[in-house]
Short mmCIF file of N, CA and C and ligand atoms in Angstrom, two decimals:
data_model
loop_
_atom_site.label_atom_id
_atom_site.label_comp_id
_atom_site.label_asym_id
_atom_site.label_seq_id
_atom_site.Cartn_x
_atom_site.Cartn_y
_atom_site.Cartn_z
N MET A 1 -145.26 3.14 -52.43
CA MET A 1 -145.16 4.94 -52.85
C MET A 1 -143.70 5.19 -54.09
N ILE A 2 -144.63 6.64 -54.60
CA ILE A 2 -143.99 7.33 -55.73
C ILE A 2 -143.13 8.51 -55.39
N ASP A 3 -142.05 8.66 -55.97
CA ASP A 3 -141.71 9.30 -55.59
C ASP A 3 -142.12 11.13 -55.55
N LYS A 4 -141.63 12.24 -54.66
CA LYS A 4 -142.16 12.96 -54.62
C LYS A 4 -141.98 13.78 -56.46
N LYS A 5 -140.88 14.20 -56.80
CA LYS A 5 -140.52 14.32 -57.87
C LYS A 5 -141.38 14.35 -59.26
N LEU A 6 -141.70 12.72 -59.06
CA LEU A 6 -142.65 11.98 -60.00
C LEU A 6 -143.78 12.01 -59.83
N GLU A 7 -144.13 12.37 -58.73
CA GLU A 7 -145.42 12.76 -58.64
C GLU A 7 -145.56 14.06 -58.89
N GLU A 8 -145.21 15.35 -58.81
CA GLU A 8 -145.33 16.19 -59.45
C GLU A 8 -145.59 16.59 -61.24
N ALA A 9 -144.77 15.66 -61.83
CA ALA A 9 -144.44 15.79 -63.43
C ALA A 9 -145.75 14.46 -63.57
N PHE A 10 -145.70 13.83 -62.37
CA PHE A 10 -147.37 13.05 -62.97
C PHE A 10 -148.19 13.85 -62.98
N ASN A 11 -148.73 14.81 -62.06
CA ASN A 11 -149.45 15.82 -61.92
C ASN A 11 -149.81 17.10 -63.06
N ASP A 12 -148.82 17.61 -63.31
CA ASP A 12 -148.19 18.30 -64.15
C ASP A 12 -149.19 17.23 -65.57
N GLN A 13 -148.68 16.38 -65.92
CA GLN A 13 -149.14 16.20 -67.02
C GLN A 13 -150.53 15.34 -66.84
N ILE A 14 -151.27 15.02 -65.87
CA ILE A 14 -152.77 14.86 -65.98
C ILE A 14 -153.58 16.60 -66.59
N ASN A 15 -152.94 17.63 -65.70
CA ASN A 15 -153.40 19.13 -66.12
C ASN A 15 -153.30 19.42 -68.17
N LYS A 16 -152.12 18.54 -68.51
CA LYS A 16 -151.78 19.10 -69.79
C LYS A 16 -152.67 17.74 -70.89
N GLU A 17 -152.56 16.50 -70.45
CA GLU A 17 -153.99 15.83 -70.83
C GLU A 17 -155.21 16.29 -71.26
N LEU A 18 -155.36 17.14 -69.54
CA LEU A 18 -156.86 17.62 -69.74
C LEU A 18 -157.13 18.89 -70.61
N TYR A 19 -155.70 19.70 -70.69
CA TYR A 19 -156.01 20.50 -71.08
C TYR A 19 -155.89 20.65 -72.91
N SER A 20 -155.46 18.69 -73.34
CA SER A 20 -155.40 19.08 -74.50
C SER A 20 -156.97 19.01 -74.65
N ALA A 21 -157.78 18.12 -74.10
CA ALA A 21 -159.11 17.94 -74.43
C ALA A 21 -159.91 19.17 -74.48
N TYR A 22 -159.57 19.34 -73.54
CA TYR A 22 -160.18 21.57 -73.64
C TYR A 22 -159.79 21.88 -74.78
N LEU A 23 -158.78 21.81 -75.50
CA LEU A 23 -158.05 22.56 -76.65
C LEU A 23 -159.44 21.80 -78.09
N TYR A 24 -159.16 20.24 -77.58
CA TYR A 24 -159.81 20.11 -78.99
C TYR A 24 -161.32 20.44 -79.13
N LEU A 25 -161.90 20.79 -77.93
CA LEU A 25 -163.25 20.88 -77.91
C LEU A 25 -163.57 22.21 -77.89
N ALA A 26 -162.65 22.68 -77.89
CA ALA A 26 -162.30 24.80 -78.42
C ALA A 26 -162.18 24.38 -80.57
N MET A 27 -161.70 23.87 -80.76
CA MET A 27 -161.65 23.60 -81.91
C MET A 27 -162.83 22.84 -82.39
N LYS A 28 -163.77 21.78 -81.79
CA LYS A 28 -164.93 21.48 -82.41
C LYS A 28 -165.91 22.31 -82.37
N VAL A 29 -165.76 23.59 -81.91
CA VAL A 29 -167.07 24.74 -82.00
C VAL A 29 -166.95 24.71 -83.16
N HIS A 30 -165.35 25.07 -83.78
CA HIS A 30 -165.35 25.98 -85.11
C HIS A 30 -165.78 24.99 -86.27
N PHE A 31 -165.33 23.91 -86.14
CA PHE A 31 -166.61 22.61 -87.00
C PHE A 31 -167.83 22.91 -87.06
N GLN A 32 -168.44 23.23 -85.99
CA GLN A 32 -169.47 23.25 -85.54
C GLN A 32 -170.18 24.00 -86.58
N GLU A 33 -169.45 25.22 -86.25
CA GLU A 33 -169.73 26.21 -87.23
C GLU A 33 -170.06 26.19 -88.84
N LEU A 34 -168.98 25.28 -89.33
CA LEU A 34 -168.74 24.99 -90.77
C LEU A 34 -169.46 24.45 -90.74
N ASN A 35 -170.34 23.22 -90.12
CA ASN A 35 -171.70 22.07 -90.13
C ASN A 35 -170.83 20.89 -91.00
N LEU A 36 -169.41 21.04 -90.49
CA LEU A 36 -168.57 19.44 -91.31
C LEU A 36 -168.97 18.39 -90.02
N GLN A 37 -169.82 17.81 -89.75
CA GLN A 37 -169.38 17.34 -89.14
C GLN A 37 -168.82 15.90 -88.84
N GLY A 38 -168.22 15.21 -89.93
CA GLY A 38 -167.33 14.28 -89.59
C GLY A 38 -166.45 14.88 -88.75
N PHE A 39 -165.82 15.72 -88.74
CA PHE A 39 -164.50 16.24 -88.41
C PHE A 39 -165.17 16.71 -87.19
N VAL A 40 -166.17 17.34 -87.19
CA VAL A 40 -166.84 17.27 -85.55
C VAL A 40 -166.66 16.08 -84.34
N ASN A 41 -166.56 15.27 -85.47
CA ASN A 41 -166.72 13.70 -84.82
C ASN A 41 -165.68 13.12 -84.31
N TRP A 42 -164.26 13.76 -85.54
CA TRP A 42 -163.43 13.25 -84.97
C TRP A 42 -162.65 14.53 -83.67
N PHE A 43 -163.34 15.39 -83.11
CA PHE A 43 -162.94 15.57 -82.60
C PHE A 43 -163.19 15.40 -81.30
N ASP A 44 -164.46 15.27 -81.02
CA ASP A 44 -165.49 14.16 -80.02
C ASP A 44 -164.38 13.06 -79.61
N VAL A 45 -164.28 12.59 -80.56
CA VAL A 45 -162.88 11.08 -80.22
C VAL A 45 -162.09 11.66 -79.57
N GLN A 46 -161.29 12.61 -80.42
CA GLN A 46 -159.95 13.11 -80.02
C GLN A 46 -160.05 13.75 -77.47
N VAL A 47 -161.37 14.20 -77.77
CA VAL A 47 -160.86 14.97 -77.03
C VAL A 47 -161.15 13.63 -75.33
N GLN A 48 -162.56 12.60 -76.19
CA GLN A 48 -162.44 11.31 -75.23
C GLN A 48 -161.20 10.59 -74.87
N GLU A 49 -160.77 10.99 -75.91
CA GLU A 49 -159.33 9.61 -76.21
C GLU A 49 -158.35 10.37 -74.97
N GLU A 50 -158.31 12.27 -74.74
CA GLU A 50 -157.31 12.76 -74.13
C GLU A 50 -158.03 12.37 -72.58
N LYS A 51 -159.19 12.86 -72.14
CA LYS A 51 -159.75 13.09 -70.91
C LYS A 51 -159.57 11.10 -70.50
N ALA A 52 -159.36 10.03 -71.12
CA ALA A 52 -158.87 8.84 -71.01
C ALA A 52 -157.31 8.92 -70.68
N HIS A 53 -156.81 9.67 -71.39
CA HIS A 53 -155.29 9.36 -71.30
C HIS A 53 -154.95 10.28 -69.52
N ALA A 54 -155.78 11.44 -69.28
CA ALA A 54 -155.78 11.79 -68.28
C ALA A 54 -156.00 11.09 -66.75
N ILE A 55 -157.38 10.27 -67.21
CA ILE A 55 -157.79 9.55 -66.28
C ILE A 55 -157.06 8.32 -66.29
N GLY A 56 -156.24 7.75 -67.06
CA GLY A 56 -155.09 6.57 -66.60
C GLY A 56 -153.99 6.82 -65.65
N MET A 57 -153.49 8.50 -65.87
CA MET A 57 -152.76 8.63 -65.19
C MET A 57 -152.88 9.17 -63.67
N PHE A 58 -154.08 9.35 -63.52
CA PHE A 58 -154.78 9.46 -62.37
C PHE A 58 -154.98 8.98 -61.28
N ASN A 59 -155.26 7.06 -62.14
CA ASN A 59 -155.77 6.04 -61.60
C ASN A 59 -154.10 5.74 -61.20
N TYR A 60 -153.26 5.54 -61.88
CA TYR A 60 -152.04 5.34 -61.56
C TYR A 60 -151.15 5.96 -60.17
N LEU A 61 -151.30 7.26 -60.67
CA LEU A 61 -150.89 7.82 -59.41
C LEU A 61 -151.98 7.49 -58.33
N ASP A 62 -152.97 7.32 -58.17
CA ASP A 62 -153.61 6.75 -56.98
C ASP A 62 -153.55 5.33 -56.60
N GLU A 63 -152.70 4.65 -57.74
CA GLU A 63 -152.57 3.04 -57.55
C GLU A 63 -151.32 3.46 -56.06
N ARG A 64 -150.79 4.09 -56.80
CA ARG A 64 -149.56 3.94 -56.51
C ARG A 64 -149.07 5.26 -54.99
N GLY A 65 -150.34 5.54 -54.29
CA GLY A 65 -150.31 6.81 -53.18
C GLY A 65 -150.03 7.52 -53.48
N GLY A 66 -149.47 8.10 -54.93
CA GLY A 66 -149.33 9.50 -54.45
C GLY A 66 -150.14 10.35 -54.50
N LYS A 67 -150.36 11.29 -54.15
CA LYS A 67 -151.34 12.84 -53.69
C LYS A 67 -151.51 13.60 -55.62
N ILE A 68 -153.01 13.02 -55.51
CA ILE A 68 -153.51 13.75 -56.13
C ILE A 68 -153.56 15.62 -56.33
N ASP A 69 -153.27 16.55 -57.52
CA ASP A 69 -153.24 17.31 -57.47
C ASP A 69 -153.46 18.11 -58.32
N LEU A 70 -155.14 17.92 -58.79
CA LEU A 70 -156.05 18.37 -59.81
C LEU A 70 -155.69 20.71 -59.59
N ARG A 71 -155.19 20.64 -61.33
CA ARG A 71 -155.43 22.10 -61.41
C ARG A 71 -155.84 22.66 -62.12
N ALA A 72 -156.11 24.38 -61.75
CA ALA A 72 -157.08 24.85 -63.11
C ALA A 72 -156.04 24.75 -64.64
N ILE A 73 -157.32 24.63 -65.39
CA ILE A 73 -157.17 24.50 -67.24
C ILE A 73 -156.81 25.50 -67.32
N ASP A 74 -155.72 25.93 -68.72
CA ASP A 74 -156.07 26.85 -69.00
C ASP A 74 -156.92 26.95 -70.23
N LYS A 75 -157.32 28.82 -70.28
CA LYS A 75 -158.10 28.71 -71.35
C LYS A 75 -157.74 27.97 -73.17
N PRO A 76 -158.28 27.35 -73.11
CA PRO A 76 -157.85 26.92 -74.79
C PRO A 76 -157.57 28.04 -76.07
N GLU A 77 -156.68 28.23 -76.69
CA GLU A 77 -156.12 28.80 -77.39
C GLU A 77 -156.34 28.43 -78.96
N VAL A 78 -157.10 28.44 -79.75
CA VAL A 78 -157.23 28.13 -80.91
C VAL A 78 -156.52 29.34 -82.03
N LYS A 79 -155.11 28.81 -82.35
CA LYS A 79 -154.72 30.46 -82.87
C LYS A 79 -154.83 30.27 -84.53
N GLY A 80 -154.78 28.93 -85.32
CA GLY A 80 -155.41 29.27 -86.94
C GLY A 80 -157.16 29.19 -87.34
N SER A 81 -157.60 29.92 -88.66
CA SER A 81 -158.93 30.44 -88.62
C SER A 81 -159.27 29.26 -89.80
N THR A 82 -158.56 28.83 -90.28
CA THR A 82 -158.82 27.59 -91.29
C THR A 82 -158.58 26.30 -91.41
N ILE A 83 -159.26 25.15 -91.43
CA ILE A 83 -158.97 23.82 -91.60
C ILE A 83 -157.91 23.46 -91.33
N LEU A 84 -157.45 23.74 -91.85
CA LEU A 84 -155.98 23.70 -92.35
C LEU A 84 -154.71 23.68 -91.40
N GLU A 85 -154.40 25.60 -90.87
CA GLU A 85 -153.83 25.68 -89.96
C GLU A 85 -154.34 25.12 -88.47
N ILE A 86 -155.65 24.72 -88.47
CA ILE A 86 -156.07 24.21 -87.48
C ILE A 86 -155.45 22.85 -87.25
N PHE A 87 -155.03 22.25 -88.28
CA PHE A 87 -154.92 21.04 -88.03
C PHE A 87 -153.01 21.14 -87.37
N GLU A 88 -153.00 21.99 -88.54
CA GLU A 88 -151.73 22.32 -88.30
C GLU A 88 -151.46 22.47 -86.31
N GLN A 89 -152.21 23.31 -85.99
CA GLN A 89 -151.73 23.94 -84.46
C GLN A 89 -152.05 22.28 -83.50
N VAL A 90 -153.16 21.41 -83.99
CA VAL A 90 -152.62 20.15 -83.91
C VAL A 90 -152.10 19.34 -83.52
N LEU A 91 -151.14 19.41 -84.81
CA LEU A 91 -149.77 18.51 -84.74
C LEU A 91 -148.84 19.22 -83.85
N GLU A 92 -148.70 20.00 -83.80
CA GLU A 92 -148.05 21.28 -83.45
C GLU A 92 -148.19 20.81 -81.50
N HIS A 93 -149.34 20.88 -81.73
CA HIS A 93 -150.27 20.76 -80.08
C HIS A 93 -149.11 19.20 -79.22
N GLU A 94 -149.64 18.43 -80.87
CA GLU A 94 -149.04 16.57 -80.17
C GLU A 94 -147.91 16.66 -80.03
N GLU A 95 -146.80 17.22 -80.86
CA GLU A 95 -145.60 16.98 -80.43
C GLU A 95 -145.64 17.47 -79.25
N TYR A 96 -145.75 18.53 -78.85
CA TYR A 96 -145.55 18.96 -77.44
C TYR A 96 -145.83 18.35 -76.77
N VAL A 97 -146.67 17.95 -76.53
CA VAL A 97 -147.09 16.24 -75.98
C VAL A 97 -146.25 15.66 -75.55
N THR A 98 -145.89 14.79 -77.08
CA THR A 98 -144.78 14.19 -76.69
C THR A 98 -143.83 14.67 -75.98
N SER A 99 -143.49 15.83 -76.59
CA SER A 99 -142.02 16.29 -75.56
C SER A 99 -142.40 16.11 -73.99
N ARG A 100 -143.68 16.41 -73.18
CA ARG A 100 -143.59 16.55 -72.05
C ARG A 100 -143.65 14.59 -71.85
N ILE A 101 -144.15 13.82 -71.93
CA ILE A 101 -144.30 12.81 -71.96
C ILE A 101 -142.83 11.80 -71.83
N ASN A 102 -142.09 12.39 -72.83
CA ASN A 102 -140.42 12.36 -72.98
C ASN A 102 -140.18 12.08 -71.37
N HIS A 103 -140.53 14.00 -71.50
CA HIS A 103 -139.82 14.55 -70.37
C HIS A 103 -140.22 13.50 -68.63
N LEU A 104 -141.62 13.40 -68.62
CA LEU A 104 -142.18 12.19 -68.09
C LEU A 104 -141.22 11.03 -67.43
N ALA A 105 -140.89 10.20 -68.46
CA ALA A 105 -140.35 9.45 -68.49
C ALA A 105 -138.83 9.52 -68.14
N ASP A 106 -138.25 10.66 -68.65
CA ASP A 106 -137.05 10.90 -68.11
C ASP A 106 -136.41 11.12 -66.15
N VAL A 107 -137.83 11.51 -66.09
CA VAL A 107 -137.81 11.53 -64.72
C VAL A 107 -138.13 10.27 -64.11
N ALA A 108 -138.40 9.70 -64.54
CA ALA A 108 -139.31 8.36 -64.16
C ALA A 108 -138.29 7.64 -64.21
N GLU A 109 -137.25 7.86 -64.93
CA GLU A 109 -135.72 6.99 -65.43
C GLU A 109 -134.68 7.70 -64.02
N GLU A 110 -135.23 8.81 -63.57
CA GLU A 110 -133.61 9.11 -63.14
C GLU A 110 -134.14 8.85 -61.73
N VAL A 111 -135.40 8.69 -61.38
CA VAL A 111 -135.21 8.19 -60.20
C VAL A 111 -135.80 6.29 -59.35
N LYS A 112 -135.53 6.10 -60.75
CA LYS A 112 -135.76 4.31 -60.90
C LYS A 112 -136.78 3.86 -60.97
N ASP A 113 -137.93 4.12 -61.33
CA ASP A 113 -138.98 3.98 -61.22
C ASP A 113 -139.80 3.33 -61.95
N ARG A 114 -139.08 1.76 -62.00
CA ARG A 114 -139.48 0.67 -63.60
C ARG A 114 -141.17 0.84 -63.75
N ALA A 115 -141.86 0.82 -62.72
CA ALA A 115 -142.92 0.46 -63.04
C ALA A 115 -144.03 1.61 -63.18
N ALA A 116 -143.64 2.79 -62.97
CA ALA A 116 -143.84 3.76 -63.65
C ALA A 116 -143.43 3.92 -65.42
N LEU A 117 -142.22 3.68 -65.44
CA LEU A 117 -141.35 3.16 -67.12
C LEU A 117 -142.72 2.43 -67.88
N HIS A 118 -143.14 1.56 -67.11
CA HIS A 118 -143.86 0.50 -68.28
C HIS A 118 -145.02 0.77 -68.54
N LEU A 119 -145.92 1.70 -67.39
CA LEU A 119 -146.94 3.01 -68.11
C LEU A 119 -146.27 3.36 -69.06
N LEU A 120 -145.36 4.75 -68.75
CA LEU A 120 -145.17 4.78 -70.07
C LEU A 120 -144.84 5.16 -71.24
N ASP A 121 -144.58 3.88 -71.64
CA ASP A 121 -144.35 3.21 -72.49
C ASP A 121 -145.78 3.36 -73.54
N TRP A 122 -147.04 2.99 -72.95
CA TRP A 122 -148.09 2.91 -73.41
C TRP A 122 -148.25 4.51 -74.20
N TYR A 123 -147.78 5.90 -73.10
CA TYR A 123 -148.00 6.84 -73.49
C TYR A 123 -146.82 7.01 -74.86
N ILE A 124 -146.08 6.49 -75.11
CA ILE A 124 -145.09 6.67 -75.68
C ILE A 124 -144.99 6.16 -77.13
N LYS A 125 -146.12 5.47 -76.86
CA LYS A 125 -146.28 4.51 -78.10
C LYS A 125 -147.81 5.23 -78.34
N GLU A 126 -148.28 5.32 -77.78
CA GLU A 126 -149.48 6.65 -78.25
C GLU A 126 -149.28 7.78 -79.09
N GLN A 127 -148.13 8.19 -78.17
CA GLN A 127 -148.11 9.53 -78.98
C GLN A 127 -147.70 9.29 -80.32
N VAL A 128 -146.35 8.03 -80.63
CA VAL A 128 -146.35 7.77 -82.04
C VAL A 128 -147.29 8.47 -82.68
N GLU A 129 -148.50 7.17 -83.04
CA GLU A 129 -150.15 6.86 -83.10
C GLU A 129 -150.75 8.37 -83.51
N GLU A 130 -150.77 8.72 -82.37
CA GLU A 130 -151.06 10.13 -82.75
C GLU A 130 -150.76 11.17 -83.45
N GLU A 131 -149.50 11.27 -83.71
CA GLU A 131 -148.85 12.04 -84.61
C GLU A 131 -148.90 11.44 -85.87
N ALA A 132 -148.34 10.08 -86.33
CA ALA A 132 -148.69 9.79 -87.44
C ALA A 132 -150.47 9.83 -87.73
N ASN A 133 -151.43 9.62 -87.03
CA ASN A 133 -152.74 9.93 -87.37
C ASN A 133 -152.79 11.70 -88.60
N VAL A 134 -152.52 12.44 -87.36
CA VAL A 134 -152.63 14.02 -87.42
C VAL A 134 -151.65 14.22 -88.63
N GLY A 135 -150.39 13.32 -88.85
CA GLY A 135 -149.93 14.04 -90.12
C GLY A 135 -150.34 13.41 -91.21
N GLY A 136 -151.19 11.80 -90.63
CA GLY A 136 -151.55 11.63 -91.84
C GLY A 136 -152.58 12.95 -92.67
N LEU A 137 -153.62 13.03 -91.57
CA LEU A 137 -154.74 14.00 -91.88
C LEU A 137 -154.42 15.35 -92.92
N LEU A 138 -153.13 15.47 -92.00
CA LEU A 138 -152.49 17.05 -92.81
C LEU A 138 -152.05 16.80 -94.36
N SER A 139 -151.50 15.52 -94.15
CA SER A 139 -151.43 15.03 -96.15
C SER A 139 -152.36 15.27 -96.78
N THR A 140 -153.27 14.62 -96.42
CA THR A 140 -154.55 14.82 -97.03
C THR A 140 -155.09 16.15 -97.33
N LEU A 141 -155.23 16.50 -96.23
CA LEU A 141 -155.66 18.41 -96.33
C LEU A 141 -154.83 18.99 -97.46
N ARG A 142 -153.62 19.14 -97.15
CA ARG A 142 -152.82 19.61 -98.14
C ARG A 142 -153.01 19.70 -99.81
N PHE A 143 -153.49 17.74 -100.02
CA PHE A 143 -153.51 17.32 -101.17
C PHE A 143 -155.44 17.88 -102.02
N ILE A 144 -155.62 18.10 -100.85
CA ILE A 144 -157.52 18.51 -101.25
C ILE A 144 -157.08 19.88 -101.24
N GLY A 145 -156.62 20.52 -101.36
CA GLY A 145 -156.66 22.00 -100.94
C GLY A 145 -157.60 22.72 -101.30
N ASP A 146 -158.46 23.66 -101.84
CA ASP A 146 -159.32 24.05 -101.91
C ASP A 146 -160.71 23.53 -102.76
N ASP A 147 -160.42 22.26 -102.85
CA ASP A 147 -160.97 21.05 -103.89
C ASP A 147 -162.24 21.01 -102.31
N LYS A 148 -163.42 21.43 -102.43
CA LYS A 148 -164.54 21.37 -101.28
C LYS A 148 -165.55 19.90 -101.98
N LYS A 149 -165.93 19.55 -102.95
CA LYS A 149 -166.29 17.70 -103.32
C LYS A 149 -165.20 17.22 -102.02
N ALA A 150 -163.45 17.46 -102.35
CA ALA A 150 -163.36 16.04 -101.94
C ALA A 150 -162.85 16.36 -99.50
N LEU A 151 -163.37 17.81 -99.66
CA LEU A 151 -163.09 18.47 -98.63
C LEU A 151 -164.79 17.42 -97.82
N LEU A 152 -165.60 16.93 -97.97
CA LEU A 152 -167.00 16.64 -98.10
C LEU A 152 -166.84 14.93 -97.97
N VAL A 153 -165.97 14.44 -98.74
CA VAL A 153 -165.74 12.80 -98.88
C VAL A 153 -164.79 12.76 -97.33
N LEU A 154 -163.90 13.60 -96.90
CA LEU A 154 -163.27 13.24 -96.34
C LEU A 154 -163.63 13.64 -94.58
N ASP A 155 -164.90 14.55 -95.03
CA ASP A 155 -165.53 14.71 -93.59
C ASP A 155 -166.53 13.54 -93.57
N LYS A 156 -167.22 13.10 -94.46
CA LYS A 156 -167.51 11.67 -94.79
C LYS A 156 -166.90 10.59 -93.81
N ASP A 157 -165.76 10.37 -94.26
CA ASP A 157 -164.62 9.28 -94.01
C ASP A 157 -164.67 9.59 -92.26
N LEU A 158 -164.83 11.24 -91.95
CA LEU A 158 -163.85 11.00 -90.50
C LEU A 158 -164.15 10.93 -89.49
N ALA A 159 -166.09 11.22 -89.86
CA ALA A 159 -167.75 10.70 -89.92
C ALA A 159 -167.29 9.05 -89.05
N ALA A 160 -167.07 8.57 -89.75
CA ALA A 160 -166.39 6.52 -89.43
C ALA A 160 -165.80 6.17 -88.48
N ARG A 161 -165.33 7.56 -87.68
CA ARG A 161 -164.17 7.42 -86.64
C ARG A 161 -164.56 6.68 -85.31
N VAL A 162 -164.48 5.84 -83.98
CA VAL A 162 -165.24 5.99 -83.13
C VAL A 162 -164.40 5.30 -81.65
N PHE A 163 -164.67 6.03 -80.75
CA PHE A 163 -164.04 6.26 -79.27
C PHE A 163 -163.60 4.64 -79.29
N ASN A 164 -162.41 4.42 -78.96
CA ASN A 164 -162.30 2.63 -78.17
C ASN A 164 -162.18 3.04 -77.19
N PRO A 165 -162.70 2.79 -75.41
CA PRO A 165 -161.63 3.05 -74.63
C PRO A 165 -159.85 2.35 -74.75
N PRO A 166 -159.20 3.19 -74.42
CA PRO A 166 -157.75 2.57 -74.41
C PRO A 166 -157.64 1.81 -72.99
N VAL A 167 -156.76 0.38 -73.29
CA VAL A 167 -156.48 -0.44 -71.83
C VAL A 167 -154.81 0.18 -72.10
N ILE A 168 -155.11 1.29 -71.19
CA ILE A 168 -153.29 1.68 -71.17
C ILE A 168 -152.28 1.21 -69.94
N GLY A 169 -151.57 0.82 -70.32
CA GLY A 169 -150.62 0.20 -69.35
C GLY A 169 -150.03 -1.20 -69.95
FE1 OFO B 1 -152.92 13.67 -77.66
O1 OFO B 1 -152.71 12.08 -77.03
FE2 OFO B 1 -153.20 12.85 -74.79
O2 OFO B 1 -152.46 14.43 -75.17
#
């Protein structure tokens, strides 16, 4: 059995992971409009990763005999209108997700749930990767500035990104 407080924190995070998928889907629309297919692909992979993160927690709760409580997903809000602003929001969002995963780990620690802590180690490492990946992209975008040719080269690079279903835990 899983502690009720931890169960609640997992249910909340499942919702946040699904919101992440929804947010990235909304951002993808912006790049579809610009016909930047590499960026579209990048967001497609991002959406699949977020869904996998949610399902990983869903399966874990189920395995531990927890009660799964699926909640309404908020309407995603894409704040920026430029490519740079959108990626600044992606990084900001990932930093927020990191803080929520850390909170989840704090709860697991509080209730002394070692199995959950083991699972959450995977998510903590994943967040380090996510932030580094987006941070790197942001640096490239800042370097590119208004150079449209360079942007098209980056778009081509991003088209090569593939989704590798993660082995969580
Ligand atoms: Fe982007 O890592 Fe899950 O949310």
